[in-house]
Each structure stands twice: as C-alpha cells, then as structure tokens.
Coordinates of C-alpha atoms in Angstrom, one line a residue:
M13 CA 10.4 9.2 -38.0
P14 CA 10.7 10.3 -34.3
A15 CA 13.9 9.5 -32.4
P16 CA 13.6 6.5 -30.0
R17 CA 12.8 7.5 -26.5
K18 CA 15.8 7.3 -24.2
F19 CA 13.9 6.0 -21.1
T20 CA 11.2 3.4 -20.7
R21 CA 8.2 4.1 -18.4
E22 CA 9.4 1.2 -16.2
R23 CA 12.8 2.7 -15.8
L24 CA 11.3 6.1 -14.8
Q25 CA 9.1 4.4 -12.3
A26 CA 12.0 2.4 -10.7
A27 CA 14.1 5.5 -10.5
A28 CA 11.4 7.6 -8.9
L29 CA 10.5 4.9 -6.4
A30 CA 14.2 4.5 -5.5
L31 CA 14.4 8.2 -4.7
V32 CA 11.3 8.1 -2.5
D33 CA 12.5 5.0 -0.7
A34 CA 15.8 6.7 0.1
A35 CA 14.8 10.2 0.9
G36 CA 11.0 10.4 1.2
L37 CA 8.5 12.2 -1.0
D38 CA 10.4 15.5 -0.6
G39 CA 13.4 13.8 -2.2
L40 CA 11.6 13.3 -5.5
T41 CA 11.9 16.3 -7.9
M42 CA 12.5 16.8 -11.6
R43 CA 16.1 17.5 -10.8
S44 CA 16.7 14.6 -8.5
L45 CA 15.0 12.2 -11.0
A46 CA 17.2 13.6 -13.8
T47 CA 20.3 13.1 -11.7
E48 CA 19.2 9.5 -10.8
L49 CA 18.9 8.8 -14.5
G50 CA 22.0 10.6 -15.6
T51 CA 20.4 13.2 -17.7
G52 CA 19.2 16.9 -17.5
P53 CA 16.0 18.1 -15.8
M54 CA 14.6 19.4 -19.1
T55 CA 14.8 15.8 -20.5
I56 CA 12.4 14.6 -17.8
Y57 CA 9.8 17.1 -18.9
N58 CA 9.5 15.1 -22.1
Y59 CA 8.3 12.2 -20.1
V60 CA 6.6 13.6 -16.9
D61 CA 4.0 16.3 -16.5
G62 CA 5.2 18.2 -13.4
R63 CA 4.7 17.1 -9.8
D64 CA 1.5 15.1 -10.6
G65 CA 3.4 13.1 -13.1
L66 CA 6.2 12.4 -10.7
E67 CA 3.7 11.1 -8.1
Q68 CA 2.0 9.0 -10.7
L69 CA 5.4 7.3 -11.4
V70 CA 5.6 6.3 -7.7
T71 CA 2.1 4.9 -7.3
E72 CA 2.4 3.0 -10.6
A73 CA 5.7 1.5 -9.4
V74 CA 4.3 0.4 -6.0
M75 CA 1.1 -1.1 -7.3
A76 CA 2.7 -2.7 -10.3
S77 CA 4.7 -4.8 -7.8
A78 CA 1.5 -6.3 -6.3
T79 CA 1.0 -9.9 -7.2
W80 CA -1.6 -12.6 -6.4
P81 CA -2.5 -16.1 -7.6
D82 CA -5.3 -16.9 -10.1
P83 CA -8.8 -17.3 -8.6
S84 CA -9.1 -20.5 -6.5
G85 CA -12.8 -21.0 -6.4
D86 CA -12.9 -19.8 -2.7
W87 CA -13.8 -16.2 -2.7
R88 CA -12.5 -15.6 0.8
A89 CA -9.2 -17.1 -0.1
D90 CA -9.1 -14.9 -3.2
V91 CA -9.9 -11.7 -1.4
H92 CA -7.2 -12.5 1.2
A93 CA -4.7 -13.3 -1.6
V94 CA -5.3 -10.0 -3.5
A95 CA -5.3 -8.0 -0.3
E96 CA -2.1 -9.6 0.8
G97 CA -0.5 -8.8 -2.5
M98 CA -1.5 -5.2 -2.2
W99 CA -0.4 -5.0 1.4
R100 CA 3.1 -6.4 0.6
A101 CA 3.5 -4.0 -2.2
V102 CA 2.5 -1.0 0.0
R103 CA 4.4 -1.9 3.1
A104 CA 7.6 -2.4 1.1
H105 CA 7.6 1.3 0.4
P106 CA 6.5 3.2 3.6
H107 CA 7.4 6.6 2.3
A108 CA 5.0 6.2 -0.6
I109 CA 2.0 5.3 1.7
P110 CA 0.7 8.9 1.8
L111 CA 0.4 8.9 -2.0
I112 CA -1.3 5.5 -2.0
L113 CA -3.8 6.8 0.6
T114 CA -4.6 10.2 -1.0
R115 CA -3.8 10.2 -4.7
R116 CA -6.6 9.4 -7.1
S117 CA -5.0 7.3 -9.8
F118 CA -6.4 5.9 -13.0
D119 CA -3.2 4.3 -14.3
L120 CA -3.5 0.6 -15.2
P121 CA -1.0 -0.7 -12.6
T122 CA -3.2 0.8 -9.9
L123 CA -6.5 -0.2 -11.4
R124 CA -5.5 -3.9 -11.9
P125 CA -5.2 -4.9 -8.2
A126 CA -8.4 -2.9 -7.5
E127 CA -10.3 -4.8 -10.2
A128 CA -9.0 -8.1 -8.9
L129 CA -10.2 -7.3 -5.5
V130 CA -13.6 -6.2 -6.7
R131 CA -14.0 -9.4 -8.7
A132 CA -13.0 -11.6 -5.7
L133 CA -15.5 -9.8 -3.5
A134 CA -18.2 -10.0 -6.2
R135 CA -17.9 -13.8 -6.0
S136 CA -19.4 -13.6 -2.5
G137 CA -22.7 -12.7 -4.2
R138 CA -22.4 -8.9 -3.6
S139 CA -23.2 -6.3 -6.1
G140 CA -23.9 -2.6 -6.3
T141 CA -23.6 -0.7 -3.0
E142 CA -22.9 -3.8 -1.0
L143 CA -19.9 -4.6 -3.3
L144 CA -18.7 -1.0 -3.0
V145 CA -18.8 -1.0 0.8
A146 CA -16.9 -4.3 0.9
F147 CA -14.3 -3.0 -1.5
R148 CA -13.8 0.2 0.4
T149 CA -13.6 -1.8 3.7
V150 CA -10.9 -4.2 2.5
S151 CA -9.0 -1.5 0.7
A152 CA -9.0 0.7 3.8
F153 CA -7.8 -2.3 5.9
V154 CA -4.9 -2.9 3.5
T155 CA -3.5 0.6 3.4
G156 CA -4.5 1.5 7.0
F157 CA -2.9 -1.7 8.4
A158 CA 0.4 -0.9 6.6
Q159 CA 0.3 2.7 7.8
A160 CA -0.5 1.7 11.4
E161 CA 2.3 -0.8 11.4
L162 CA 4.9 1.5 9.9
A163 CA 3.9 4.9 11.1
G164 CA 1.5 4.4 14.0
P165 CA 2.3 4.7 17.8
L166 CA 3.4 1.0 17.9
S167 CA 5.2 1.1 14.5
R168 CA 8.1 -1.1 13.6
D169 CA 11.0 1.2 13.0
A170 CA 14.4 2.2 14.4
D171 CA 12.6 3.7 17.4
S172 CA 10.4 0.7 18.2
A173 CA 12.3 -0.3 21.3
E174 CA 12.3 3.3 22.6
T175 CA 8.5 3.5 22.0
A176 CA 7.9 0.3 23.8
D177 CA 9.9 1.5 26.8
R178 CA 8.0 4.8 26.9
I179 CA 4.7 3.0 26.9
A180 CA 5.9 0.6 29.6
E181 CA 6.4 3.6 31.8
L182 CA 2.8 4.8 31.5
D183 CA 0.4 4.6 34.4
H184 CA -0.5 0.9 34.9
D185 CA -4.2 1.6 35.4
E186 CA -4.9 4.4 33.0
F187 CA -3.1 2.9 30.1
A188 CA -3.4 -0.9 30.8
G189 CA -4.7 -1.6 27.3
L190 CA -1.8 0.2 25.5
R191 CA 0.7 -1.5 27.8
E192 CA -0.7 -4.9 26.9
I193 CA -0.6 -4.4 23.2
A194 CA 2.8 -2.8 23.3
K195 CA 4.1 -6.0 24.9
A196 CA 2.3 -8.1 22.2
A197 CA 3.8 -5.9 19.4
A198 CA 7.3 -6.5 20.6
R199 CA 7.0 -10.2 20.0
S200 CA 4.5 -10.4 17.1
D201 CA 5.3 -10.5 13.4
P202 CA 3.6 -8.5 10.6
E203 CA 2.5 -11.4 8.5
T204 CA 0.7 -13.1 11.4
E205 CA -1.0 -9.8 12.4
F206 CA -2.1 -9.2 8.8
T207 CA -3.4 -12.8 8.4
D208 CA -5.3 -12.6 11.7
G209 CA -6.7 -9.2 10.8
M210 CA -8.0 -10.4 7.4
R211 CA -9.6 -13.4 9.2
V212 CA -11.5 -11.0 11.5
L213 CA -12.5 -8.8 8.5
L214 CA -13.7 -11.6 6.3
A215 CA -15.7 -13.0 9.2
G216 CA -17.8 -9.9 8.9
L217 CA -18.4 -10.4 5.2
P218 CA -20.7 -13.4 5.0
E219 CA -21.5 -14.9 1.6
K220 CA -24.7 -13.4 0.2
T221 CA -27.5 -15.5 -1.1
R222 CA -29.1 -14.4 -4.3

C-alpha cells in the first residue's frame, strides 16, 4: 500500500500562489516552493512536473477562488456575475495575470468559470461562432480590464500619485484626453469602473431571437 501523500493539491496551490503574490513569477521555483512547504526540492518533483506544473498550480489557485451565484433567469445578470467573479479572482493576484493571459489551461478550476460564462452567454440565444465571439469578448474584457487597472498607464499602485502628476504636466492641448481620464482615475473606484464597463459591453450583446 503506497504511503500517504504529504501535501494536498490545495496546499501546493496556496503555497505557490503565496510566493507569486510576494515575489512575482520569478520568485516561484521548485526550491522556493519546497522551502515554503518546509521540505526538500526533490520532494516537490513527486507532485509537480517542472515549470509547467508550477505555473499550473498558480492558475488553478487563482481561478479556483472565483465564485458566482446560481443562474438567476436573467442572462445579462448571470454573465455579469460570472465575469465579476473571475475579475475579482484575477485582480486579487496581479503578479499572476501574465499566466492567466497566456497559459493554456485544461485544469478543472480554470475550466469551471469558463463553462459558467459560456452557459450564461448561451442563454442569450447564441450558439456556435456567435457564442464563441461573445465568450472571447467577455473573457478578454475581464482579464484586460484587470491588467489595465493594475499595470496600465493609469494603474492603481504605489506610484499612482506620481503617474497622475506626470500626466498632469503634459501639454494641455496635445494630451487633453489623457489628462481628463487621469483626473477621473484619481477619484474613481475599481468596482464602479468594472460595473460600468460591463454595462457598456453587455449593451453590445443583444439577445438573439431563434
């Protein structure tokens, strides 16, 4: 009878994500994960298949934290709810966003919110290519919005005030638009921005008649 495994998948995920949150993706290695778990690097190889396996732990941990309510009967409200759940999960871990954007994942924690989003969009009457386009559009909005907020030119971080000051010094005529939204960013809040953005997006996804 095989010996019981020392670490659960959930514990490995939590430890890997904690390292990324603290030190970025470069801070996640077999050795650092082993140290975080209080074991030796070779032990980790019994659980994780190299760098790809480490990154999978992170994407699993982020997407597993996404939550949303049961379907309400209003497909737009359902799309918004699932998208918001995904957005909250992603923006809570900004260092992991590059993986969420670029890594092709087939693990169940990543597929479940995607399936919930597809089903909500399908309740608008879409299918096939139209459903695919709607799914890609909303998914891109969720991750892109989080990335723009946390890593874009008007990002909310420790240098936000300095960024706003630098934009305020730009030429009034040439950069009037950037100056205006920089002022707005200084007094806005992320939840209102996301909600308003989803409202704009969903307005462009009218219900389909069969």
